[in-house]
Amino acid sequence: MAYFPAQTLLPPGNGLPVGARGEIMPTSPLPELNSVGGPAYAARIKGDAGAELMAILCNSGLPPRIDLINAMRNVDHPAILRLVESGTVLWPADNAHYFSFLFQRPAAPRMMQSLNEQYPVMGEDAVNNYFITPMIGALAELTRTGVVHNAIRSTNIFWRVGSSTMPQLGEAMSAPPGLGQPVLFEPLERAMSIPMGRGTGSHADDCYAFGITLALLVLGQNPLQGMDDNAIIQMKSERGSFNALVGNRRLSVSHIELLRGLLTDDARQRWTSADMEQWLNGRHMTPKSTDAGRRAARHLDFAGGQYWQLRPLAAALAAHVSETVPFVESGALDKWLRRAMGDEEHANDVIEAKSSLKDSGKGGNYEEQLTARVCIALDPSGPIRYRGLAMMPAGIANMLVEAVLTGNHIQTLSEIVNSQLVTFWVDMQKEIKTELVPLGQQYERMRGVIEKTGFGN
């Protein structure tokens, strides 16, 4: 979809201007470098024919991450493809303007063309020196510049497996954050969200994605290949990410330590690039345990299924709204939480979820509202689940963009904002996170706008 109407055409075959000094070559496609947000073409800097660049033409109709431009210009690390230029380009084939990014062209092919590939396992020292060390440096550089990549995966890293050349992390600016990221590489809370509703994540999410990438490399294969997204999410939920991927497979002690730290499902306990740098320097750190796999003393029967853990139960409640409301109101959930889980905290949160709707009464959206709030109470770090949608609060903005473009889900998103579900989600977070305060305030302001339904609003 074009972002601006075009008025004139440039002669085909010529370099098309991008920004102040870039040129994209429309007759020189680079299909092997295509990205989520659009196709790749050869590019150059005006007056520098020797500079081999690639351009990503953002013609998918999805909003590119132009908010990252200034930060990415400050990123300077050999393991990250360098952003050289950006701007709109008049595209002759469509007679339309699209946004385009010009990057340094990768020096190697993609690390993996498919997540189902297999290859010989590398030695521990080779993995540490030629892959882990430069990738930790790349993550530290992203942290320094305040960039969350959201697209770290085996198919977006350019490197010949087994080579001593520097791996290069591919681009992440041509599409909304996390849109092209397979569920396998996303932490559970983002994996359970619809791709457009994941939003910009955190450094912890990038570290998790690196951990999955590293696990595939040291194992020589994807141990979860052939499983669909729901099966992957279920296995991670029930067993924990580390056990789901690594389990009892034989790996070096140092790699086990690193992967345990990176694949911890509690983002608060997950290793950061600073922790990994300490690991590189020989400091041994025992990853803290997580309650992600905590099980009840006895299962809970609901909608024909048996549930032992909170996160799978929350997903089931969201999928069976009509059965959830009488189940919750009967007190059966509260009783199970206190007796079988021994979890007074979540039981009290469920009570708060129910009481938060008392003032509004049982309106037309009562069932959906109650279900959404109970799911947040049970799985506070998970997505907001409402009317068949699941999204992180930070992903609602991109969902609104898509709604404007397609007309889909406008009413649902309006109800999410208007019913203060984001505020309730923020209130349910167990640790005060300063970055969540402005998020809650922003959605309260949005609610004020939505409530003005008079003429002209």
Short mmCIF file of C-alpha atoms in Angstrom, two decimals:
data_model
loop_
_atom_site.label_atom_id
_atom_site.label_comp_id
_atom_site.label_asym_id
_atom_site.label_seq_id
_atom_site.Cartn_x
_atom_site.Cartn_y
_atom_site.Cartn_z
CA MET A 1 0.00 0.00 0.00
CA ALA A 2 1.37 3.41 -0.93
CA TYR A 3 1.85 5.97 1.80
CA PHE A 4 1.89 8.99 -0.52
CA PRO A 5 0.39 9.61 -3.99
CA ALA A 6 2.93 9.82 -6.79
CA GLN A 7 2.88 12.48 -9.47
CA THR A 8 5.70 11.62 -11.85
CA LEU A 9 7.61 8.58 -13.01
CA LEU A 10 11.38 8.23 -13.15
CA PRO A 11 12.93 6.46 -16.13
CA PRO A 12 13.17 2.68 -15.48
CA GLY A 13 16.67 1.34 -14.96
CA ASN A 14 17.98 4.46 -13.26
CA GLY A 15 18.84 4.63 -9.62
CA LEU A 16 15.90 6.01 -7.66
CA PRO A 17 16.78 8.58 -4.97
CA VAL A 18 16.31 7.64 -1.32
CA GLY A 19 16.94 10.24 1.33
CA ALA A 20 19.73 12.73 0.82
CA ARG A 21 22.35 10.46 -0.75
CA GLY A 22 20.99 6.98 -1.42
CA GLU A 23 19.85 5.25 -4.59
CA ILE A 24 17.86 2.05 -5.03
CA MET A 25 18.20 0.04 -8.24
CA PRO A 26 14.73 -1.27 -9.25
CA THR A 27 16.17 -3.49 -11.99
CA SER A 28 18.46 -5.34 -9.56
CA PRO A 29 16.32 -7.34 -7.12
CA LEU A 30 17.98 -9.37 -4.36
CA PRO A 31 15.32 -11.99 -3.57
CA GLU A 32 17.61 -13.90 -1.20
CA LEU A 33 17.61 -10.81 1.03
CA ASN A 34 13.85 -10.13 1.02
CA SER A 35 12.48 -9.14 4.40
CA VAL A 36 9.17 -9.26 6.25
CA GLY A 37 8.32 -5.70 5.28
CA GLY A 38 9.10 -5.99 1.59
CA PRO A 39 11.51 -7.04 -1.18
CA ALA A 40 15.22 -6.28 -1.33
CA TYR A 41 17.06 -4.50 -4.12
CA ALA A 42 20.63 -3.49 -4.80
CA ALA A 43 21.40 0.03 -3.62
CA ARG A 44 24.27 2.46 -3.45
CA ILE A 45 25.38 5.85 -2.18
CA LYS A 46 25.46 8.54 -4.86
CA GLY A 47 28.96 8.97 -6.19
CA ASP A 48 30.21 5.77 -4.53
CA ALA A 49 29.74 2.92 -6.98
CA GLY A 50 31.87 0.61 -4.84
CA ALA A 51 29.51 0.66 -1.86
CA GLU A 52 27.46 -2.54 -2.00
CA LEU A 53 24.22 -1.89 -0.17
CA MET A 54 20.79 -3.44 -0.06
CA ALA A 55 17.49 -1.60 0.13
CA ILE A 56 14.29 -2.93 1.67
CA LEU A 57 11.24 -1.50 -0.09
CA CYS A 58 8.46 -1.29 2.51
CA ASN A 59 5.54 -1.97 0.15
CA SER A 60 3.60 -4.42 2.34
CA GLY A 61 1.20 -1.77 3.62
CA LEU A 62 2.47 -2.32 7.17
CA PRO A 63 3.96 0.59 9.13
CA PRO A 64 7.77 0.45 9.17
CA ARG A 65 9.64 1.26 12.37
CA ILE A 66 10.70 4.77 11.40
CA ASP A 67 10.90 5.61 15.12
CA LEU A 68 14.13 3.57 15.24
CA ILE A 69 15.96 5.54 12.54
CA ASN A 70 17.86 7.94 14.81
CA ALA A 71 18.84 5.19 17.25
CA MET A 72 19.93 2.80 14.48
CA ARG A 73 22.15 5.47 12.97
CA ASN A 74 24.09 5.36 16.24
CA VAL A 75 24.47 1.58 16.20
CA ASP A 76 28.04 0.72 15.29
CA HIS A 77 28.94 -2.95 15.66
CA PRO A 78 30.25 -5.36 13.01
CA ALA A 79 27.68 -8.00 14.07
CA ILE A 80 24.74 -5.71 13.18
CA LEU A 81 23.88 -4.67 9.62
CA ARG A 82 24.48 -0.94 9.51
CA LEU A 83 21.68 1.44 8.51
CA VAL A 84 23.10 3.78 5.87
CA GLU A 85 20.14 5.81 4.58
CA SER A 86 16.36 5.94 4.65
CA GLY A 87 13.48 7.85 3.12
CA THR A 88 10.58 7.65 0.69
CA VAL A 89 11.14 6.48 -2.86
CA LEU A 90 8.95 6.93 -5.92
CA TRP A 91 8.42 3.40 -7.28
CA PRO A 92 7.82 3.29 -11.05
CA ALA A 93 5.95 -0.02 -11.12
CA ASP A 94 3.20 1.31 -8.86
CA ASN A 95 3.57 5.04 -9.47
CA ALA A 96 3.54 5.36 -5.68
CA HIS A 97 5.81 6.39 -2.83
CA TYR A 98 7.07 3.82 -0.33
CA PHE A 99 9.42 4.10 2.58
CA SER A 100 12.77 2.41 2.09
CA PHE A 101 15.79 1.55 4.23
CA LEU A 102 19.32 1.18 2.86
CA PHE A 103 21.54 -1.21 4.78
CA GLN A 104 25.03 -2.57 4.50
CA ARG A 105 24.77 -5.72 2.37
CA PRO A 106 25.44 -8.96 4.33
CA ALA A 107 28.78 -10.64 3.72
CA ALA A 108 27.34 -14.17 4.07
CA PRO A 109 24.08 -16.03 3.35
CA ARG A 110 21.43 -16.56 5.99
CA MET A 111 22.51 -18.76 8.87
CA MET A 112 19.44 -20.93 8.18
CA GLN A 113 17.04 -20.79 5.24
CA SER A 114 14.52 -22.88 7.16
CA LEU A 115 14.04 -23.72 10.82
CA ASN A 116 13.95 -27.40 9.84
CA GLU A 117 17.55 -27.49 8.60
CA GLN A 118 20.12 -29.73 10.24
CA TYR A 119 23.89 -29.32 10.28
CA PRO A 120 26.94 -30.77 12.06
CA VAL A 121 27.33 -29.61 15.65
CA MET A 122 30.25 -27.23 16.18
CA GLY A 123 32.82 -27.54 18.94
CA GLU A 124 32.31 -25.60 22.16
CA ASP A 125 35.25 -23.22 21.63
CA ALA A 126 34.24 -22.49 18.04
CA VAL A 127 30.68 -21.67 19.07
CA ASN A 128 31.92 -19.45 21.89
CA ASN A 129 34.50 -17.55 19.84
CA TYR A 130 32.82 -17.22 16.47
CA PHE A 131 29.13 -16.95 17.37
CA ILE A 132 28.35 -16.30 21.03
CA THR A 133 30.98 -13.62 21.65
CA PRO A 134 30.08 -11.37 18.68
CA MET A 135 26.34 -11.84 19.26
CA ILE A 136 26.68 -10.80 22.91
CA GLY A 137 28.52 -7.73 21.65
CA ALA A 138 25.65 -7.01 19.27
CA LEU A 139 23.07 -7.31 22.07
CA ALA A 140 25.12 -5.02 24.29
CA GLU A 141 25.30 -2.45 21.48
CA LEU A 142 21.53 -2.58 20.97
CA THR A 143 21.08 -2.01 24.70
CA ARG A 144 23.48 0.92 24.65
CA THR A 145 21.49 2.66 21.92
CA GLY A 146 18.08 1.79 23.38
CA VAL A 147 17.04 -0.43 20.45
CA VAL A 148 14.88 -3.53 20.93
CA HIS A 149 15.41 -5.64 17.83
CA ASN A 150 12.43 -8.05 18.04
CA ALA A 151 13.69 -10.06 15.04
CA ILE A 152 16.61 -12.13 16.34
CA ARG A 153 16.29 -15.60 14.85
CA SER A 154 18.34 -18.14 12.90
CA THR A 155 16.81 -17.09 9.57
CA ASN A 156 17.64 -13.40 10.16
CA ILE A 157 21.32 -13.83 10.96
CA PHE A 158 23.83 -13.86 8.11
CA TRP A 159 26.62 -16.32 8.82
CA ARG A 160 28.09 -19.51 7.45
CA VAL A 161 27.73 -22.08 10.21
CA GLY A 162 31.19 -23.24 11.21
CA SER A 163 32.88 -20.19 9.71
CA SER A 164 35.22 -17.89 11.62
CA THR A 165 33.70 -14.83 9.95
CA MET A 166 31.57 -12.43 11.97
CA PRO A 167 27.82 -13.22 12.10
CA GLN A 168 25.60 -10.27 11.20
CA LEU A 169 22.19 -9.59 12.67
CA GLY A 170 19.64 -8.75 9.96
CA GLU A 171 17.27 -5.81 9.74
CA ALA A 172 14.20 -5.32 11.95
CA MET A 173 12.79 -2.00 10.73
CA SER A 174 10.68 -2.80 7.65
CA ALA A 175 7.64 -4.14 9.55
CA PRO A 176 6.03 -3.72 12.99
CA PRO A 177 8.04 -5.25 15.86
CA GLY A 178 7.75 -9.01 16.17
CA LEU A 179 5.48 -9.35 13.14
CA GLY A 180 7.68 -11.84 11.30
CA GLN A 181 9.04 -13.57 14.39
CA PRO A 182 8.10 -17.28 14.63
CA VAL A 183 6.37 -18.29 17.87
CA LEU A 184 9.38 -20.47 18.68
CA PHE A 185 11.57 -17.39 19.24
CA GLU A 186 9.06 -15.39 21.29
CA PRO A 187 8.69 -15.57 25.09
CA LEU A 188 5.38 -17.08 26.10
CA GLU A 189 3.52 -13.84 26.75
CA ARG A 190 4.40 -12.51 23.26
CA ALA A 191 3.94 -15.91 21.61
CA MET A 192 0.36 -16.02 22.84
CA SER A 193 -0.38 -12.62 21.28
CA ILE A 194 -1.40 -12.20 17.67
CA PRO A 195 1.69 -11.08 15.69
CA MET A 196 0.41 -7.54 15.02
CA GLY A 197 -0.40 -7.15 18.72
CA ARG A 198 2.99 -8.03 20.20
CA GLY A 199 4.30 -4.47 20.22
CA THR A 200 7.85 -3.41 20.94
CA GLY A 201 9.29 -5.81 23.46
CA SER A 202 12.23 -5.44 25.79
CA HIS A 203 15.90 -6.33 25.95
CA ALA A 204 14.85 -9.47 27.83
CA ASP A 205 12.83 -10.58 24.78
CA ASP A 206 15.87 -10.14 22.52
CA CYS A 207 17.96 -12.20 24.94
CA TYR A 208 15.33 -14.95 24.89
CA ALA A 209 15.33 -15.00 21.08
CA PHE A 210 19.12 -15.24 21.11
CA GLY A 211 18.84 -18.15 23.53
CA ILE A 212 16.51 -20.04 21.19
CA THR A 213 18.85 -19.30 18.26
CA LEU A 214 21.83 -20.58 20.23
CA ALA A 215 19.94 -23.71 21.31
CA LEU A 216 19.22 -24.61 17.68
CA LEU A 217 22.87 -24.05 16.80
CA VAL A 218 24.41 -26.18 19.57
CA LEU A 219 21.80 -28.92 19.09
CA GLY A 220 22.32 -28.94 15.32
CA GLN A 221 18.58 -28.95 14.70
CA ASN A 222 15.22 -27.59 15.83
CA PRO A 223 13.92 -30.13 18.38
CA LEU A 224 10.36 -28.77 18.01
CA GLN A 225 10.18 -28.94 14.22
CA GLY A 226 6.89 -30.19 12.86
CA MET A 227 4.92 -28.77 15.80
CA ASP A 228 2.34 -26.06 15.17
CA ASP A 229 2.29 -22.80 17.12
CA ASN A 230 -0.28 -23.95 19.67
CA ALA A 231 1.66 -27.13 20.40
CA ILE A 232 4.88 -25.15 20.89
CA ILE A 233 3.16 -22.74 23.27
CA GLN A 234 1.59 -25.60 25.21
CA MET A 235 4.89 -27.45 25.56
CA LYS A 236 6.70 -24.32 26.73
CA SER A 237 3.90 -23.53 29.17
CA GLU A 238 3.84 -26.99 30.70
CA ARG A 239 7.55 -27.79 30.73
CA GLY A 240 9.25 -24.39 30.59
CA SER A 241 11.22 -23.14 27.60
CA PHE A 242 14.56 -24.63 28.62
CA ASN A 243 13.17 -28.12 29.22
CA ALA A 244 11.04 -27.95 26.07
CA LEU A 245 14.08 -27.29 23.86
CA VAL A 246 17.06 -28.74 25.68
CA GLY A 247 15.65 -31.19 28.21
CA ASN A 248 18.15 -33.97 28.88
CA ARG A 249 20.10 -33.51 25.64
CA ARG A 250 23.85 -33.66 26.13
CA LEU A 251 25.51 -30.25 25.92
CA SER A 252 28.59 -28.69 27.47
CA VAL A 253 28.20 -27.49 31.06
CA SER A 254 28.92 -23.89 30.09
CA HIS A 255 26.29 -23.89 27.34
CA ILE A 256 23.74 -25.45 29.70
CA GLU A 257 24.41 -22.63 32.16
CA LEU A 258 24.05 -19.95 29.49
CA LEU A 259 20.89 -21.44 28.00
CA ARG A 260 19.25 -21.83 31.41
CA GLY A 261 19.83 -18.13 32.02
CA LEU A 262 18.54 -17.04 28.61
CA LEU A 263 15.51 -19.34 28.43
CA THR A 264 14.13 -18.56 31.86
CA ASP A 265 10.44 -17.84 31.30
CA ASP A 266 10.33 -15.14 33.98
CA ALA A 267 11.69 -12.06 32.19
CA ARG A 268 12.72 -10.55 35.52
CA GLN A 269 15.17 -13.41 36.10
CA ARG A 270 16.40 -13.77 32.51
CA TRP A 271 20.03 -13.06 31.75
CA THR A 272 20.84 -9.76 30.05
CA SER A 273 23.76 -8.88 27.81
CA ALA A 274 25.59 -7.68 30.94
CA ASP A 275 25.09 -11.09 32.56
CA MET A 276 26.34 -12.78 29.40
CA GLU A 277 29.45 -10.59 29.35
CA GLN A 278 30.19 -11.74 32.91
CA TRP A 279 29.68 -15.33 31.76
CA LEU A 280 32.21 -14.75 28.98
CA ASN A 281 34.70 -13.52 31.57
CA GLY A 282 34.40 -16.79 33.46
CA ARG A 283 32.02 -15.79 36.21
CA HIS A 284 29.64 -18.62 37.05
CA MET A 285 26.10 -17.60 37.84
CA THR A 286 23.33 -19.99 38.79
CA PRO A 287 20.14 -19.04 36.95
CA LYS A 288 17.29 -18.49 39.39
CA SER A 289 14.43 -20.92 39.29
CA THR A 290 11.08 -19.84 37.92
CA ASP A 291 7.54 -20.82 38.86
CA ALA A 292 6.49 -20.97 35.20
CA GLY A 293 5.96 -24.73 35.53
CA ARG A 294 4.29 -24.64 38.95
CA ARG A 295 1.59 -27.33 39.19
CA ALA A 296 -1.41 -27.74 41.46
CA ALA A 297 -1.82 -30.65 43.86
CA ARG A 298 -4.85 -31.71 41.83
CA HIS A 299 -6.18 -30.72 38.44
CA LEU A 300 -9.08 -28.42 37.68
CA ASP A 301 -11.83 -29.63 35.35
CA PHE A 302 -13.06 -26.97 32.93
CA ALA A 303 -14.74 -27.12 29.50
CA GLY A 304 -13.81 -30.77 29.04
CA GLY A 305 -10.14 -30.30 29.90
CA GLN A 306 -7.95 -30.86 32.93
CA TYR A 307 -5.66 -28.04 34.04
CA TRP A 308 -2.75 -28.12 36.47
CA GLN A 309 -1.19 -24.71 35.75
CA LEU A 310 -2.42 -21.12 35.60
CA ARG A 311 -1.23 -20.04 32.16
CA PRO A 312 -2.89 -22.87 30.18
CA LEU A 313 -6.01 -22.36 32.30
CA ALA A 314 -6.15 -18.65 31.42
CA ALA A 315 -5.95 -19.51 27.72
CA ALA A 316 -8.79 -22.02 28.13
CA LEU A 317 -10.99 -19.49 29.97
CA ALA A 318 -10.51 -16.98 27.16
CA ALA A 319 -11.51 -19.60 24.59
CA HIS A 320 -14.76 -20.53 26.41
CA VAL A 321 -16.28 -17.24 27.53
CA SER A 322 -19.84 -18.53 27.94
CA GLU A 323 -18.65 -21.26 30.31
CA THR A 324 -16.13 -19.06 32.11
CA VAL A 325 -18.57 -16.61 33.69
CA PRO A 326 -20.75 -19.13 35.64
CA PHE A 327 -17.60 -21.09 36.51
CA VAL A 328 -15.90 -18.04 38.00
CA GLU A 329 -19.03 -16.75 39.73
CA SER A 330 -19.62 -20.15 41.35
CA GLY A 331 -16.43 -19.81 43.36
CA ALA A 332 -14.93 -23.03 41.97
CA LEU A 333 -11.88 -21.21 40.63
CA ASP A 334 -11.25 -19.42 43.92
CA LYS A 335 -11.51 -22.69 45.84
CA TRP A 336 -9.06 -24.48 43.51
CA LEU A 337 -6.54 -21.65 43.69
CA ARG A 338 -6.52 -21.66 47.47
CA ARG A 339 -6.71 -25.41 48.11
CA ALA A 340 -4.99 -27.11 45.17
CA MET A 341 -2.51 -24.37 44.24
CA GLY A 342 -2.04 -22.91 47.70
CA ASP A 343 -2.02 -19.57 45.91
CA GLU A 344 -3.71 -16.89 47.99
CA GLU A 345 -2.24 -14.09 45.87
CA HIS A 346 -3.84 -15.15 42.59
CA ALA A 347 -7.07 -16.02 44.39
CA ASN A 348 -7.25 -12.48 45.75
CA ASP A 349 -6.46 -11.08 42.29
CA VAL A 350 -9.40 -13.01 40.84
CA ILE A 351 -11.65 -11.52 43.51
CA GLU A 352 -10.35 -8.06 42.58
CA ALA A 353 -11.06 -8.82 38.92
CA LYS A 354 -14.67 -9.62 39.77
CA SER A 355 -15.15 -6.66 42.08
CA SER A 356 -13.69 -4.24 39.52
CA LEU A 357 -16.82 -4.76 37.42
CA LYS A 358 -19.39 -4.35 40.18
CA ASP A 359 -19.85 -0.62 39.66
CA SER A 360 -20.52 -0.97 35.95
CA GLY A 361 -23.06 -3.76 36.41
CA LYS A 362 -23.79 -6.58 33.99
CA GLY A 363 -23.85 -4.64 30.75
CA GLY A 364 -23.70 -5.97 27.22
CA ASN A 365 -19.99 -6.76 27.45
CA TYR A 366 -20.03 -8.18 30.97
CA GLU A 367 -19.06 -11.75 30.04
CA GLU A 368 -16.14 -10.66 27.84
CA GLN A 369 -15.02 -8.08 30.40
CA LEU A 370 -15.07 -10.51 33.31
CA THR A 371 -13.26 -13.18 31.34
CA ALA A 372 -10.56 -10.74 30.21
CA ARG A 373 -9.97 -9.50 33.75
CA VAL A 374 -9.86 -12.98 35.29
CA CYS A 375 -7.37 -14.07 32.63
CA ILE A 376 -5.18 -11.07 33.46
CA ALA A 377 -5.41 -11.93 37.16
CA LEU A 378 -4.30 -15.51 36.50
CA ASP A 379 -1.61 -14.66 33.94
CA PRO A 380 -0.61 -11.03 34.61
CA SER A 381 2.45 -11.02 32.35
CA GLY A 382 0.45 -12.52 29.49
CA PRO A 383 -1.53 -10.69 26.83
CA ILE A 384 -4.90 -9.00 27.18
CA ARG A 385 -7.40 -11.57 25.87
CA TYR A 386 -10.67 -10.09 24.65
CA ARG A 387 -13.25 -11.22 22.08
CA GLY A 388 -10.89 -13.69 20.41
CA LEU A 389 -7.95 -11.28 20.26
CA ALA A 390 -4.81 -11.50 22.37
CA MET A 391 -2.36 -8.62 22.48
CA MET A 392 0.23 -7.01 24.70
CA PRO A 393 -0.70 -3.48 25.79
CA ALA A 394 2.23 -2.09 23.81
CA GLY A 395 0.84 -3.79 20.70
CA ILE A 396 -2.52 -2.02 20.71
CA ALA A 397 -1.06 0.96 18.84
CA ASN A 398 -0.09 -1.22 15.87
CA MET A 399 -3.46 -2.94 16.07
CA LEU A 400 -5.11 0.48 15.73
CA VAL A 401 -3.02 1.23 12.64
CA GLU A 402 -4.12 -2.06 11.09
CA ALA A 403 -7.73 -1.29 12.07
CA VAL A 404 -7.60 2.03 10.23
CA LEU A 405 -6.12 0.37 7.15
CA THR A 406 -8.43 -2.65 7.05
CA GLY A 407 -11.47 -1.73 9.11
CA ASN A 408 -11.03 -4.89 11.22
CA HIS A 409 -11.47 -5.00 15.01
CA ILE A 410 -12.18 -1.28 15.42
CA GLN A 411 -15.06 -1.85 17.84
CA THR A 412 -13.15 -4.48 19.81
CA LEU A 413 -10.11 -2.22 20.25
CA SER A 414 -12.38 0.64 21.25
CA GLU A 415 -13.93 -1.54 23.96
CA ILE A 416 -10.50 -2.59 25.24
CA VAL A 417 -9.43 1.02 25.67
CA ASN A 418 -12.79 2.25 26.95
CA SER A 419 -13.12 -0.49 29.58
CA GLN A 420 -9.72 0.27 31.16
CA LEU A 421 -8.36 -3.23 30.56
CA VAL A 422 -4.88 -1.78 30.05
CA THR A 423 -5.08 0.01 33.40
CA PHE A 424 -6.18 -3.22 35.07
CA TRP A 425 -3.31 -5.08 33.37
CA VAL A 426 -0.81 -2.52 34.69
CA ASP A 427 -2.32 -2.79 38.20
CA MET A 428 -1.88 -6.59 38.15
CA GLN A 429 1.86 -6.46 37.51
CA LYS A 430 3.61 -7.66 40.65
CA GLU A 431 6.67 -5.46 40.38
CA ILE A 432 6.50 -1.73 39.84
CA LYS A 433 7.85 -1.05 36.38
CA THR A 434 8.42 2.64 35.71
CA GLU A 435 7.89 2.16 31.98
CA LEU A 436 4.33 0.97 32.59
CA VAL A 437 3.19 4.17 34.31
CA PRO A 438 3.18 6.33 31.14
CA LEU A 439 1.60 3.43 29.25
CA GLY A 440 -1.38 3.38 31.60
CA GLN A 441 -1.64 7.17 31.46
CA GLN A 442 -1.61 7.13 27.68
CA TYR A 443 -4.55 4.74 27.47
CA GLU A 444 -6.48 6.75 30.05
CA ARG A 445 -6.10 9.79 27.77
CA MET A 446 -7.23 7.69 24.81
CA ARG A 447 -10.29 6.64 26.78
CA GLY A 448 -11.17 10.29 27.28
CA VAL A 449 -11.06 10.83 23.54
CA ILE A 450 -13.18 7.79 22.77
CA GLU A 451 -15.84 8.82 25.28
CA LYS A 452 -16.46 12.05 23.38
CA THR A 453 -19.07 10.81 20.94
CA GLY A 454 -20.61 14.13 20.03
CA PHE A 455 -20.60 15.64 16.56
CA GLY A 456 -17.08 16.38 15.39
CA ASN A 457 -15.39 13.71 17.54
#
